[in-house]
N, CA, C and O atoms as a Tripos MOL2 file, in Angstrom:
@<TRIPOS>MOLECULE
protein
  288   287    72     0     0
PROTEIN
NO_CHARGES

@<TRIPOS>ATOM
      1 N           5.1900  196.8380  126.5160 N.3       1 UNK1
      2 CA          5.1820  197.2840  125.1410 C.3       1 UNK1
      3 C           4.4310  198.5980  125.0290 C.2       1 UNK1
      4 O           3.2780  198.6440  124.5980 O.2       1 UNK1
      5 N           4.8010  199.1790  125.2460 N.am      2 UNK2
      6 CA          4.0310  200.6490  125.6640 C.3       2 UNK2
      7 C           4.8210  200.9540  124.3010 C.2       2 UNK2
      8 O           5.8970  200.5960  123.8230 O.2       2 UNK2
      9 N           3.2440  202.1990  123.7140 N.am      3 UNK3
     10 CA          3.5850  202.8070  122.4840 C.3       3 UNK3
     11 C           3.5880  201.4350  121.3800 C.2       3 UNK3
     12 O           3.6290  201.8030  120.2060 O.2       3 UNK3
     13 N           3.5660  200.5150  121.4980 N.am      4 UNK4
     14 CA          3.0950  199.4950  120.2990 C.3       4 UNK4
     15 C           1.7520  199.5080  120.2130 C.2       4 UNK4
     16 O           1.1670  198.9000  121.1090 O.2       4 UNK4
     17 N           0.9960  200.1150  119.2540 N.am      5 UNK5
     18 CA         -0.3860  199.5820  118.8330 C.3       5 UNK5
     19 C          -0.3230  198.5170  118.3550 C.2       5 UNK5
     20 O           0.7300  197.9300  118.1060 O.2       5 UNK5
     21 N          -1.5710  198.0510  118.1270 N.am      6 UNK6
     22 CA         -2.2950  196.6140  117.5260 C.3       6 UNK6
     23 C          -1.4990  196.5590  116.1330 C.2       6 UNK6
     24 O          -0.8060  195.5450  116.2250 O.2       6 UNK6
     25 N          -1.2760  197.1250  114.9590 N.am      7 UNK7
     26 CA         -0.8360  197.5060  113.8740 C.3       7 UNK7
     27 C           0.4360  197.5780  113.6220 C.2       7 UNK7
     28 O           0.8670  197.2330  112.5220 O.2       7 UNK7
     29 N           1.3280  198.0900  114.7100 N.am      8 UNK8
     30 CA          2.4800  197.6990  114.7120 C.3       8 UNK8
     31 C           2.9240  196.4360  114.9380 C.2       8 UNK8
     32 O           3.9770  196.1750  114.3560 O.2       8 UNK8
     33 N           2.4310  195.5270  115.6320 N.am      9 UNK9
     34 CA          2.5620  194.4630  116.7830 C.3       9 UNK9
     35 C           2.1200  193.2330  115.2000 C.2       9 UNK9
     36 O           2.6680  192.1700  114.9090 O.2       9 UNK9
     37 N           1.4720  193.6360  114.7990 N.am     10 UNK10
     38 CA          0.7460  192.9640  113.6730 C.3      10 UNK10
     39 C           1.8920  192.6150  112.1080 C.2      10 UNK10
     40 O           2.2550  191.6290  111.4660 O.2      10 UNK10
     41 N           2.1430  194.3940  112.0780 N.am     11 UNK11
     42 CA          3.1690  194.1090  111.2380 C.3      11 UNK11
     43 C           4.7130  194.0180  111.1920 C.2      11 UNK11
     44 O           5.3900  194.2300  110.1860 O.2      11 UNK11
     45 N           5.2840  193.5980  112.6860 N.am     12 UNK12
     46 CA          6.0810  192.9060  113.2530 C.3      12 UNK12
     47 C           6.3180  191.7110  112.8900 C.2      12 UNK12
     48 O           7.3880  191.2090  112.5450 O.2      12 UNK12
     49 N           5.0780  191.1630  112.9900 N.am     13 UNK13
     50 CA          4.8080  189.4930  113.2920 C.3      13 UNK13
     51 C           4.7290  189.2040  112.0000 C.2      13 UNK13
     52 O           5.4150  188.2510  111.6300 O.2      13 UNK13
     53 N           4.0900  189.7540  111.2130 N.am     14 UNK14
     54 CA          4.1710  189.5380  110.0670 C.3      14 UNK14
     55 C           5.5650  189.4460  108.6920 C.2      14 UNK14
     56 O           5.6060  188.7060  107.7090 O.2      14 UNK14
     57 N           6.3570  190.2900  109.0580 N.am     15 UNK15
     58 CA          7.5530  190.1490  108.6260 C.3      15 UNK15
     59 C           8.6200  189.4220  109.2630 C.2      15 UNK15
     60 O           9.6500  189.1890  108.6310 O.2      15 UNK15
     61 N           8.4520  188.9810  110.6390 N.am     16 UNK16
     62 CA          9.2760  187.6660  110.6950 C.3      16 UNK16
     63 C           8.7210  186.3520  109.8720 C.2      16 UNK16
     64 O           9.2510  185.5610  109.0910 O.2      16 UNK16
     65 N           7.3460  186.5040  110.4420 N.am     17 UNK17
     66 CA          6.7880  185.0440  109.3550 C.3      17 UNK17
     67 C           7.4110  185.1910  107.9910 C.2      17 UNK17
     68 O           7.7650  184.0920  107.5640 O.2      17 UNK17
     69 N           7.6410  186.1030  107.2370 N.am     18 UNK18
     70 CA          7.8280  186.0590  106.0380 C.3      18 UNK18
     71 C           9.5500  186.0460  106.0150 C.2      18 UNK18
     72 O          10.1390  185.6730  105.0000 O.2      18 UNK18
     73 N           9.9740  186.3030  106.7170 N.am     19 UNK19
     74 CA         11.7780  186.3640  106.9380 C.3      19 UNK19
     75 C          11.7090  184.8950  106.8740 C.2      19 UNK19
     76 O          11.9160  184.3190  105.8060 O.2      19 UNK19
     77 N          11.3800  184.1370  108.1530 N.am     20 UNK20
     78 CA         11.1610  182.5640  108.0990 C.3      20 UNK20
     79 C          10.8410  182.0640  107.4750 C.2      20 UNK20
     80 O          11.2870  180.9200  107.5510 O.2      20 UNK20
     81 N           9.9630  182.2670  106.4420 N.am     21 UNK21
     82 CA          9.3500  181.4490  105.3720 C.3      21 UNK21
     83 C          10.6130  181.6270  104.0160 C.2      21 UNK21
     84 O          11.0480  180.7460  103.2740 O.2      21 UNK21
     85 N          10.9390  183.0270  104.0600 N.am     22 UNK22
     86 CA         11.8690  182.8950  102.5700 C.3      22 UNK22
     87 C          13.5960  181.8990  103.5210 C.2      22 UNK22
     88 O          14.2590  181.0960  102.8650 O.2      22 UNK22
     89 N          13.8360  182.1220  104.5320 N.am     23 UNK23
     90 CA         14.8550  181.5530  105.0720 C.3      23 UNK23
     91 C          14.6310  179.5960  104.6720 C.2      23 UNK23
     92 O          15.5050  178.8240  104.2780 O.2      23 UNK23
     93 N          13.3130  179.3280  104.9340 N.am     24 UNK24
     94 CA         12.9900  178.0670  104.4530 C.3      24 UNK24
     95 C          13.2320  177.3740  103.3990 C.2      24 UNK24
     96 O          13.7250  176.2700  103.1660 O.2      24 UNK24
     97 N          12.3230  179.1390  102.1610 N.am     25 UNK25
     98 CA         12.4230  178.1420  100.4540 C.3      25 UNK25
     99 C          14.4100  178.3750  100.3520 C.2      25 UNK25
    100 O          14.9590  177.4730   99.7180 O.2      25 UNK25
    101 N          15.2580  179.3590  100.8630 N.am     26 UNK26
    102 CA         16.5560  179.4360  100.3500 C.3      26 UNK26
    103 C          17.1230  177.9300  100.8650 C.2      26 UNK26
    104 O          17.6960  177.1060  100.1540 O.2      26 UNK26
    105 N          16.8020  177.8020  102.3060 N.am     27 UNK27
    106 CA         17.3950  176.5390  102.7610 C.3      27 UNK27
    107 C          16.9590  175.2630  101.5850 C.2      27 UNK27
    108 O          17.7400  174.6260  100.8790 O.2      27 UNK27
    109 N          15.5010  175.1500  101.6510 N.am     28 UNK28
    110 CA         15.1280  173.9140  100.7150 C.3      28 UNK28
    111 C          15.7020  174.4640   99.1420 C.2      28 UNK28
    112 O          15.2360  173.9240   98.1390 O.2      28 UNK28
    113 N          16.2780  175.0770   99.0700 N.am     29 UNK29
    114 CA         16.3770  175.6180   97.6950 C.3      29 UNK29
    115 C          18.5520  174.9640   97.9360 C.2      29 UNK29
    116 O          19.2270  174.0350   97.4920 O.2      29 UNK29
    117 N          18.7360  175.8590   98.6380 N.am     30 UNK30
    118 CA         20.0410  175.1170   98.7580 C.3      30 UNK30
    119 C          20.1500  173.3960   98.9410 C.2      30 UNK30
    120 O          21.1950  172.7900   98.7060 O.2      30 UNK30
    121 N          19.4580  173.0310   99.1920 N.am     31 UNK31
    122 CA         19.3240  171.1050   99.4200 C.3      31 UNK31
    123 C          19.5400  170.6050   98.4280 C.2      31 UNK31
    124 O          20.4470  169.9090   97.9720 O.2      31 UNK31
    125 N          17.9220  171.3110   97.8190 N.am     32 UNK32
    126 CA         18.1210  170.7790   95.8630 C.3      32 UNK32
    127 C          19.5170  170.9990   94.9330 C.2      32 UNK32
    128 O          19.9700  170.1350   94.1820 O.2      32 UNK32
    129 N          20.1190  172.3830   95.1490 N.am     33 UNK33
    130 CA         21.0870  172.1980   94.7100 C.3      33 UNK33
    131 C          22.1710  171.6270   95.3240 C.2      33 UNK33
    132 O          23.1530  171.3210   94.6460 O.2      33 UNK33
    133 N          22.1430  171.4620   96.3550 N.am     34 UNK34
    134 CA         23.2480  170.4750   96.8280 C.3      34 UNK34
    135 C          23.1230  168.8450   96.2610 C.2      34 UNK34
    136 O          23.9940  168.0740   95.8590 O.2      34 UNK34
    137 N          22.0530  168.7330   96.3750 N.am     35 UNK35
    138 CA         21.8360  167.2270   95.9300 C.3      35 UNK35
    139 C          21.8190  166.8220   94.1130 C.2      35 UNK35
    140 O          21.6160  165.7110   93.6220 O.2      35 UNK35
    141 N          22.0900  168.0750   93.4130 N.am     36 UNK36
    142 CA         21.8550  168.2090   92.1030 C.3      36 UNK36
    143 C          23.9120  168.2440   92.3230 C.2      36 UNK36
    144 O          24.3620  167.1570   91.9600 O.2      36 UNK36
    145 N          24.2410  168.5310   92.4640 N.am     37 UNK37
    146 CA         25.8210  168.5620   92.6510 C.3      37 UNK37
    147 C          26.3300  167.2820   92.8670 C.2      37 UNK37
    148 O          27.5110  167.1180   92.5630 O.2      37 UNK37
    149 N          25.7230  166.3590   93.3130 N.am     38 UNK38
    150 CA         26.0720  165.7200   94.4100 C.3      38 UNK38
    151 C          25.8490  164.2560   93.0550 C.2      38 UNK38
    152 O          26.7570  163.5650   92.5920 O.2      38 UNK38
    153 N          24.6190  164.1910   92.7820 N.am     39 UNK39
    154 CA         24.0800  163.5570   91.3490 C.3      39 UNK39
    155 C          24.7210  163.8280   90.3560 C.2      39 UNK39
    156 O          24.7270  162.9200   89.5250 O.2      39 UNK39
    157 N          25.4420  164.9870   90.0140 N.am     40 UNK40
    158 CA         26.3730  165.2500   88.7220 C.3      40 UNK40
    159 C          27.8360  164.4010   89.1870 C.2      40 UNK40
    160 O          28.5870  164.0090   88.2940 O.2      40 UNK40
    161 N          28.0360  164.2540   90.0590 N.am     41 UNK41
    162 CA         29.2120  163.9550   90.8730 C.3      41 UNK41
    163 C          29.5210  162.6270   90.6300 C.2      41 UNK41
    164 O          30.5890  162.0650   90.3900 O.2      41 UNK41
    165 N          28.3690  162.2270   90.7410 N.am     42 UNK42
    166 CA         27.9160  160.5540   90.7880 C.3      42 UNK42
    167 C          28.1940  159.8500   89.3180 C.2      42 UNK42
    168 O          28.7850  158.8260   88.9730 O.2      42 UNK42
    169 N          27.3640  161.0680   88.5050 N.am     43 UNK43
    170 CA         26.9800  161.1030   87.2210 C.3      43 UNK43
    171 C          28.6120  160.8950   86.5650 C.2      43 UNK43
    172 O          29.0250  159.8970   85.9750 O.2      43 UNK43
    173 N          29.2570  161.9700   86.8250 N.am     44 UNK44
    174 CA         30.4760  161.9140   85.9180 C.3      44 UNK44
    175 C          31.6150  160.6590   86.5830 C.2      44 UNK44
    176 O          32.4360  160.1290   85.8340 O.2      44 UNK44
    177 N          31.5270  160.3220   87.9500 N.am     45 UNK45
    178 CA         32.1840  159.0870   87.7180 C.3      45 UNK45
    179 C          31.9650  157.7610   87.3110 C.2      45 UNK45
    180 O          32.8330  156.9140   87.0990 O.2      45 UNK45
    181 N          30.5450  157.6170   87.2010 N.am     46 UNK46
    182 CA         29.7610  156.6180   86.2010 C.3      46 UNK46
    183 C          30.4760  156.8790   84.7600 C.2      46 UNK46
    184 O          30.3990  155.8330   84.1160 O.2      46 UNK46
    185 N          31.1390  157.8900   84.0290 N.am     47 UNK47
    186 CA         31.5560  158.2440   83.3230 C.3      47 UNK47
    187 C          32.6750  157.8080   82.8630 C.2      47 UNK47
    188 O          32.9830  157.0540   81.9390 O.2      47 UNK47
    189 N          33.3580  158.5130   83.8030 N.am     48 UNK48
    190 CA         34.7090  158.2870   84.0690 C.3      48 UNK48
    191 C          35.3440  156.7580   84.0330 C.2      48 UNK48
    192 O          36.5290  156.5880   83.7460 O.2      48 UNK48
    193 N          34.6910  155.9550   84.2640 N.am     49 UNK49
    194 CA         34.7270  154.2800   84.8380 C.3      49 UNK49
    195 C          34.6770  153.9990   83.6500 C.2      49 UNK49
    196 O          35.6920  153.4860   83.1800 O.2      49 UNK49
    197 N          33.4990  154.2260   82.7420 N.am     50 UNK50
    198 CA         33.0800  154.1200   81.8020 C.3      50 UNK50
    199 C          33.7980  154.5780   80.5940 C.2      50 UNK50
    200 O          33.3980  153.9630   79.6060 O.2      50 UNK50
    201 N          34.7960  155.5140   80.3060 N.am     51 UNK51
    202 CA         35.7350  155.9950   79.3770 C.3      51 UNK51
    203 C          36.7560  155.1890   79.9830 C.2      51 UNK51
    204 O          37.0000  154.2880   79.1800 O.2      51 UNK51
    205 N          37.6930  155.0340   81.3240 N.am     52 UNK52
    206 CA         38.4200  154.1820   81.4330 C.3      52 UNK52
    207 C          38.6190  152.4030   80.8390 C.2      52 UNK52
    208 O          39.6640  151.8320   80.5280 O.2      52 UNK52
    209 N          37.1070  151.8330   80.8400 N.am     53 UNK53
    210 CA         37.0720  150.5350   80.3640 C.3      53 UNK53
    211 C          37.2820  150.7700   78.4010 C.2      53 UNK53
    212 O          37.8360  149.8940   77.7360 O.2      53 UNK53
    213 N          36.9500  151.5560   78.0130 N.am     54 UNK54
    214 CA         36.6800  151.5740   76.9420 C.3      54 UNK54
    215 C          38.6470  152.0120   76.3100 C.2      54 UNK54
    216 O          39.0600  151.5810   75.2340 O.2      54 UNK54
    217 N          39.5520  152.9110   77.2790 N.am     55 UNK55
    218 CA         40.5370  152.9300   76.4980 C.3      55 UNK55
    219 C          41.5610  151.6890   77.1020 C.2      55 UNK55
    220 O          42.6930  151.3580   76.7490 O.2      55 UNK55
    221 N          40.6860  151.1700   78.1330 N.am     56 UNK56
    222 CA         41.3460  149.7860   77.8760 C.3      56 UNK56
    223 C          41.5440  148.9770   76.8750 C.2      56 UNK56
    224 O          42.6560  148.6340   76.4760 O.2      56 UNK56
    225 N          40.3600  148.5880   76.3610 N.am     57 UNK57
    226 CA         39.8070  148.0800   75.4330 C.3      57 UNK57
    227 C          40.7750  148.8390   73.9410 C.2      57 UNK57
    228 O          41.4910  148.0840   73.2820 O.2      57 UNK57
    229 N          40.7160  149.6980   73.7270 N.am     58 UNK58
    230 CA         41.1120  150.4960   72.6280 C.3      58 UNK58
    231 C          42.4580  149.8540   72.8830 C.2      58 UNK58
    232 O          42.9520  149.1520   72.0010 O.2      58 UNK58
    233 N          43.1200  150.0600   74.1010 N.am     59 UNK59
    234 CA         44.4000  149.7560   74.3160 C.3      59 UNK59
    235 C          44.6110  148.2160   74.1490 C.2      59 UNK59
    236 O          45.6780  147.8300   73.6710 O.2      59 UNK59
    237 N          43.7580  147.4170   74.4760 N.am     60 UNK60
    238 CA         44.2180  146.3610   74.0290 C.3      60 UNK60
    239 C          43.9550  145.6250   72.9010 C.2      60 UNK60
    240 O          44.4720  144.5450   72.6150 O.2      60 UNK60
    241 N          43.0670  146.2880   72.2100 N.am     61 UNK61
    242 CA         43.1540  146.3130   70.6020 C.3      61 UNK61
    243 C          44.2540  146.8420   69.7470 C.2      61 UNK61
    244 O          44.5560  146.3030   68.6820 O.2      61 UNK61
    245 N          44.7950  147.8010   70.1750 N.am     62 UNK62
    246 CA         45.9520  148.1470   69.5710 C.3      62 UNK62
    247 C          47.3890  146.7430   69.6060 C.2      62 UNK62
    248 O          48.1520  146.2500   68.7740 O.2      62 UNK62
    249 N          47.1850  146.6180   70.6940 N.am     63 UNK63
    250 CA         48.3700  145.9040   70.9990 C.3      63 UNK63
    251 C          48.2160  144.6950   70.2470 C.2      63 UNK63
    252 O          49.1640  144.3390   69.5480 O.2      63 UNK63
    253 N          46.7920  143.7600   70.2930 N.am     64 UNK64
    254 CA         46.6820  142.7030   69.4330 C.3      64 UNK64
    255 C          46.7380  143.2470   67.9020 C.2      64 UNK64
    256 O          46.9860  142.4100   67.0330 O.2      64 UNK64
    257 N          46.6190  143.9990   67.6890 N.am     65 UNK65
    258 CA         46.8240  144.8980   66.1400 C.3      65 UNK65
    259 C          48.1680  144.4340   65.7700 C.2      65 UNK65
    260 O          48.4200  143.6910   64.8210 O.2      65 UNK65
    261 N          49.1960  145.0500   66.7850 N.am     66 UNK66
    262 CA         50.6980  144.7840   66.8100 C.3      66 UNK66
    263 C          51.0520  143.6840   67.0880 C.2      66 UNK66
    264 O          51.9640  143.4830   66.2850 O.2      66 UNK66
    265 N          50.9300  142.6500   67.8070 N.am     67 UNK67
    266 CA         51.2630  141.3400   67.9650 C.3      67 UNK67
    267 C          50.4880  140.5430   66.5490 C.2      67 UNK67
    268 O          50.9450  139.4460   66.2300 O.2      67 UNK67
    269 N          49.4940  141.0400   65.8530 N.am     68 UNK68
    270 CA         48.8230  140.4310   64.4030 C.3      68 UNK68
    271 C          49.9680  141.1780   63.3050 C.2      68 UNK68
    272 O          50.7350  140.2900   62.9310 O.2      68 UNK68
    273 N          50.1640  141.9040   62.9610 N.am     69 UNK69
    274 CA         51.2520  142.6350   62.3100 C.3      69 UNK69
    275 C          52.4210  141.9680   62.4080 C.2      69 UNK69
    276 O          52.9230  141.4340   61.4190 O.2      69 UNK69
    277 N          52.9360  141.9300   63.5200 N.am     70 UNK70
    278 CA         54.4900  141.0980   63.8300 C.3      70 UNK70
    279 C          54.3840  139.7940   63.2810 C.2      70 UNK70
    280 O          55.3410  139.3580   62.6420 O.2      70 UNK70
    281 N          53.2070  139.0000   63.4590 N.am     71 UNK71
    282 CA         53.6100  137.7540   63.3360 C.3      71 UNK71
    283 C          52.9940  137.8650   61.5620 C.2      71 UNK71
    284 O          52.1780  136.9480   61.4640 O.2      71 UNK71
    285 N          53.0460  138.2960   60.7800 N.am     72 UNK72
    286 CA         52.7910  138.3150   59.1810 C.3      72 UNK72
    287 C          53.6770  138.7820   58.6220 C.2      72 UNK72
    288 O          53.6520  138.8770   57.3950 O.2      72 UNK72
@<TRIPOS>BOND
     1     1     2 1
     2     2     3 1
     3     3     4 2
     4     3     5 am
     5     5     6 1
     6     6     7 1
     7     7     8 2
     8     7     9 am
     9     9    10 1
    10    10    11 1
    11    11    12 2
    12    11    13 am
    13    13    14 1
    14    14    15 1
    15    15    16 2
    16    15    17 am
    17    17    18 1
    18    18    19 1
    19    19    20 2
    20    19    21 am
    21    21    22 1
    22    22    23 1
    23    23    24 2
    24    23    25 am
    25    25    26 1
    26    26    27 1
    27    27    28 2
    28    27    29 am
    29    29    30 1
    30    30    31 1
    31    31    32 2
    32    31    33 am
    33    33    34 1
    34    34    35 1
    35    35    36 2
    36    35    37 am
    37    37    38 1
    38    38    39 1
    39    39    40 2
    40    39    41 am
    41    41    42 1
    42    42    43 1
    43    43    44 2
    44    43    45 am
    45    45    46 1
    46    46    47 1
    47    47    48 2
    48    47    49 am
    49    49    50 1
    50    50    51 1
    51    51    52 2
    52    51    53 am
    53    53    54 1
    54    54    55 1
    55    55    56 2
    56    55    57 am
    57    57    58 1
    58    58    59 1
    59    59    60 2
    60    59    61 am
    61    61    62 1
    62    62    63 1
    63    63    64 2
    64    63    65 am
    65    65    66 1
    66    66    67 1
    67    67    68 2
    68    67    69 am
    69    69    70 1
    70    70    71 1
    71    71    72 2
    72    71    73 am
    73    73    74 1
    74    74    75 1
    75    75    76 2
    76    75    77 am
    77    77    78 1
    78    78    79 1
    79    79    80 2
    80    79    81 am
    81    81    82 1
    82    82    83 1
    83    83    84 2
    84    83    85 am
    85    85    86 1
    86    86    87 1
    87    87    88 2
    88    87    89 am
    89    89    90 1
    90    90    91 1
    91    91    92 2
    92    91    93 am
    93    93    94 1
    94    94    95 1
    95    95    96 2
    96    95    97 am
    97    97    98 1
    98    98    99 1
    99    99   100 2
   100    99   101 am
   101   101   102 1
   102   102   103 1
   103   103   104 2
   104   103   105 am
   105   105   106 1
   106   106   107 1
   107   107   108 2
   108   107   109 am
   109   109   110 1
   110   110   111 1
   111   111   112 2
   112   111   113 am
   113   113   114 1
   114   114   115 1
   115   115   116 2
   116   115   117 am
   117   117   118 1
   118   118   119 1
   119   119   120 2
   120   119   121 am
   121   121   122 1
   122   122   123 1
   123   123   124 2
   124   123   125 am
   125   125   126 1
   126   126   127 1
   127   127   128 2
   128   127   129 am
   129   129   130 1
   130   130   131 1
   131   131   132 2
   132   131   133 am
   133   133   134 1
   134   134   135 1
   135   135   136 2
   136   135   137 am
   137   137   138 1
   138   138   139 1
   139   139   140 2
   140   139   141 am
   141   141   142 1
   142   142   143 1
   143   143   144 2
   144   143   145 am
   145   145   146 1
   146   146   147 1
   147   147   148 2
   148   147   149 am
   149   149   150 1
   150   150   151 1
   151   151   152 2
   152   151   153 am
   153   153   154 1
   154   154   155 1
   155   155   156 2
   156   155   157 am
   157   157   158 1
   158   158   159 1
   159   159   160 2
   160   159   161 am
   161   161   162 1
   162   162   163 1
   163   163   164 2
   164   163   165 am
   165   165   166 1
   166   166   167 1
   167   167   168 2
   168   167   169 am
   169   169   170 1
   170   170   171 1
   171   171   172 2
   172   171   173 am
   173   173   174 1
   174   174   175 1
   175   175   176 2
   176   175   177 am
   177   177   178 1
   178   178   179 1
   179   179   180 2
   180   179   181 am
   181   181   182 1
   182   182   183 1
   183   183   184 2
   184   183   185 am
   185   185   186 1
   186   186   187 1
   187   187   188 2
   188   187   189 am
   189   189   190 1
   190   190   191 1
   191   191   192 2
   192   191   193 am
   193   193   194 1
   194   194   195 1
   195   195   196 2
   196   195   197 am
   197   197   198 1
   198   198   199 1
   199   199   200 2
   200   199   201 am
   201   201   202 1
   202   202   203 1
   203   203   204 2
   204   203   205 am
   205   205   206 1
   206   206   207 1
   207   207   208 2
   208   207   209 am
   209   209   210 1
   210   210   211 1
   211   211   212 2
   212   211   213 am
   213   213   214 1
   214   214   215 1
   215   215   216 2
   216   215   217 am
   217   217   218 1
   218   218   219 1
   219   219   220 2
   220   219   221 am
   221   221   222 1
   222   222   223 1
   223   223   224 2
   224   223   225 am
   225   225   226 1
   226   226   227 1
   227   227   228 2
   228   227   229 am
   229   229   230 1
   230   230   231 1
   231   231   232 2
   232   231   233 am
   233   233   234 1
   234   234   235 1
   235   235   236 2
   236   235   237 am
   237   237   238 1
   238   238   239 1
   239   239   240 2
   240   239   241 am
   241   241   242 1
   242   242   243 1
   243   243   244 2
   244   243   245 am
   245   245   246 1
   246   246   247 1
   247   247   248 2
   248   247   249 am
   249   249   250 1
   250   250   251 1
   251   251   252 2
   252   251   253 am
   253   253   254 1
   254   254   255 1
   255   255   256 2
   256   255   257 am
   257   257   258 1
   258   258   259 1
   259   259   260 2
   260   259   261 am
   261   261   262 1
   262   262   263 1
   263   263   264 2
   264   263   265 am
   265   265   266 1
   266   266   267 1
   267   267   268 2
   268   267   269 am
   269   269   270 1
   270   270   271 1
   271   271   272 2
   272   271   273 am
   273   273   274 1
   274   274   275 1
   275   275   276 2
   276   275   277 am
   277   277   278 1
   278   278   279 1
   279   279   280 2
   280   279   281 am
   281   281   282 1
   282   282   283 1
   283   283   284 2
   284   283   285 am
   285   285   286 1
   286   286   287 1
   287   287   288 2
@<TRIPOS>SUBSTRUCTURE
     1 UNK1         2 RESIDUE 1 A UNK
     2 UNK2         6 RESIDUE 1 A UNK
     3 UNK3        10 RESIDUE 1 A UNK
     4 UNK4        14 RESIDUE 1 A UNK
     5 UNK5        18 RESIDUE 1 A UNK
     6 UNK6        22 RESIDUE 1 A UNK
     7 UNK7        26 RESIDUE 1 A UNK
     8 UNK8        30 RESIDUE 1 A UNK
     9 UNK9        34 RESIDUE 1 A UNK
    10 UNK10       38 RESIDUE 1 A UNK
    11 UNK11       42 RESIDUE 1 A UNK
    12 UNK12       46 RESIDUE 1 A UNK
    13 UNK13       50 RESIDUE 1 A UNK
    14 UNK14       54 RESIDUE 1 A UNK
    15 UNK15       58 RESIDUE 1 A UNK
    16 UNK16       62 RESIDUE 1 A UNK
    17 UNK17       66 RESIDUE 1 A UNK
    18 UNK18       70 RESIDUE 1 A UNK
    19 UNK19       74 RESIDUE 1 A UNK
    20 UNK20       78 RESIDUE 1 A UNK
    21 UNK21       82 RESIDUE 1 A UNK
    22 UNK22       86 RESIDUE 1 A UNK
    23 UNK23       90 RESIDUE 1 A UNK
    24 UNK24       94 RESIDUE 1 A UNK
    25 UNK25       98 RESIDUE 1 A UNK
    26 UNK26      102 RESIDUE 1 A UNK
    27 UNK27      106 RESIDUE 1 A UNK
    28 UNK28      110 RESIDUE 1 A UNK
    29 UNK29      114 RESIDUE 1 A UNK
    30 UNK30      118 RESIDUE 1 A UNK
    31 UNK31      122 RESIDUE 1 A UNK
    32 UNK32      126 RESIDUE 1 A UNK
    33 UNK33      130 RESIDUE 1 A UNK
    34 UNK34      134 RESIDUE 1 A UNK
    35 UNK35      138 RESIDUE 1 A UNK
    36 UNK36      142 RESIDUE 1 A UNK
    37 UNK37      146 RESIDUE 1 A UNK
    38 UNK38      150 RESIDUE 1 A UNK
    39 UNK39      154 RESIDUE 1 A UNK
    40 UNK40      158 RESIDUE 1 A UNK
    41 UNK41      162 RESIDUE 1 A UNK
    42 UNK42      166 RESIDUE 1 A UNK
    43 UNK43      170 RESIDUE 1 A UNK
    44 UNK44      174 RESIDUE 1 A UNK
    45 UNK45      178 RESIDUE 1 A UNK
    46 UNK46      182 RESIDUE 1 A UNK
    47 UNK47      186 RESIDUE 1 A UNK
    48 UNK48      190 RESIDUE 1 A UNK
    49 UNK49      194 RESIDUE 1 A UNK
    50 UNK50      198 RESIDUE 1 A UNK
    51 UNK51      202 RESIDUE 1 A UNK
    52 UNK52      206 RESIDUE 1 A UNK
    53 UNK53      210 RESIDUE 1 A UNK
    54 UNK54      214 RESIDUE 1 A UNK
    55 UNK55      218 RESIDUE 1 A UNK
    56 UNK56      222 RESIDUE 1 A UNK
    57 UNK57      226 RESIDUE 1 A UNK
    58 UNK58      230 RESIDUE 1 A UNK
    59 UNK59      234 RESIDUE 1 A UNK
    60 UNK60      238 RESIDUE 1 A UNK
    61 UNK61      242 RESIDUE 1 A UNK
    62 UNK62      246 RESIDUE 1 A UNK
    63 UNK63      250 RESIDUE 1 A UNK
    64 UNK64      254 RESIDUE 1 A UNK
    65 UNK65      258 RESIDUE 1 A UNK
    66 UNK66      262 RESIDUE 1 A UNK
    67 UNK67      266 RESIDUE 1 A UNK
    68 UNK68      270 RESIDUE 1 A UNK
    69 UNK69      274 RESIDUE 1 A UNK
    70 UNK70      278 RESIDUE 1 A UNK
    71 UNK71      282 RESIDUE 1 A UNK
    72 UNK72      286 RESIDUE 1 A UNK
């Protein structure tokens, strides 16, 4: 390493540490949002299940509506 002083060598080292460290929070930063995706995902077919039973229901209220109608 000829021609590297102490100062260079220093602030070398120092900006990988800090390359590595922001490479870290983006990675842990991408997780969270992956796992926030992942929970909405979850979220809306809890949903989904959940609007399906209900136009069942609607649906088969209608129909006893119509089979109460017919027979009066």
């Amino acid at each position: 390493m000829s021609g590297a002083t102490p100062w260079k060598l220093a602030s070398s080292q120092q900006a990988t540490t800090t390359n590595i460290n922001g490479s870290e929070d983006v990675t842990k930063m991408l997780i969270s949002v992956n796992q926030n995706i992942l929970d909405m995902k979850e979220y809306t077919h809890r949903i989904d299940e959940k609007l399906d039973r209900i136009n069942d229901k609607v649906n088969q209220t209608a129909l006893d509506t119509e089979l109460h109608q017919a027979t009066l």
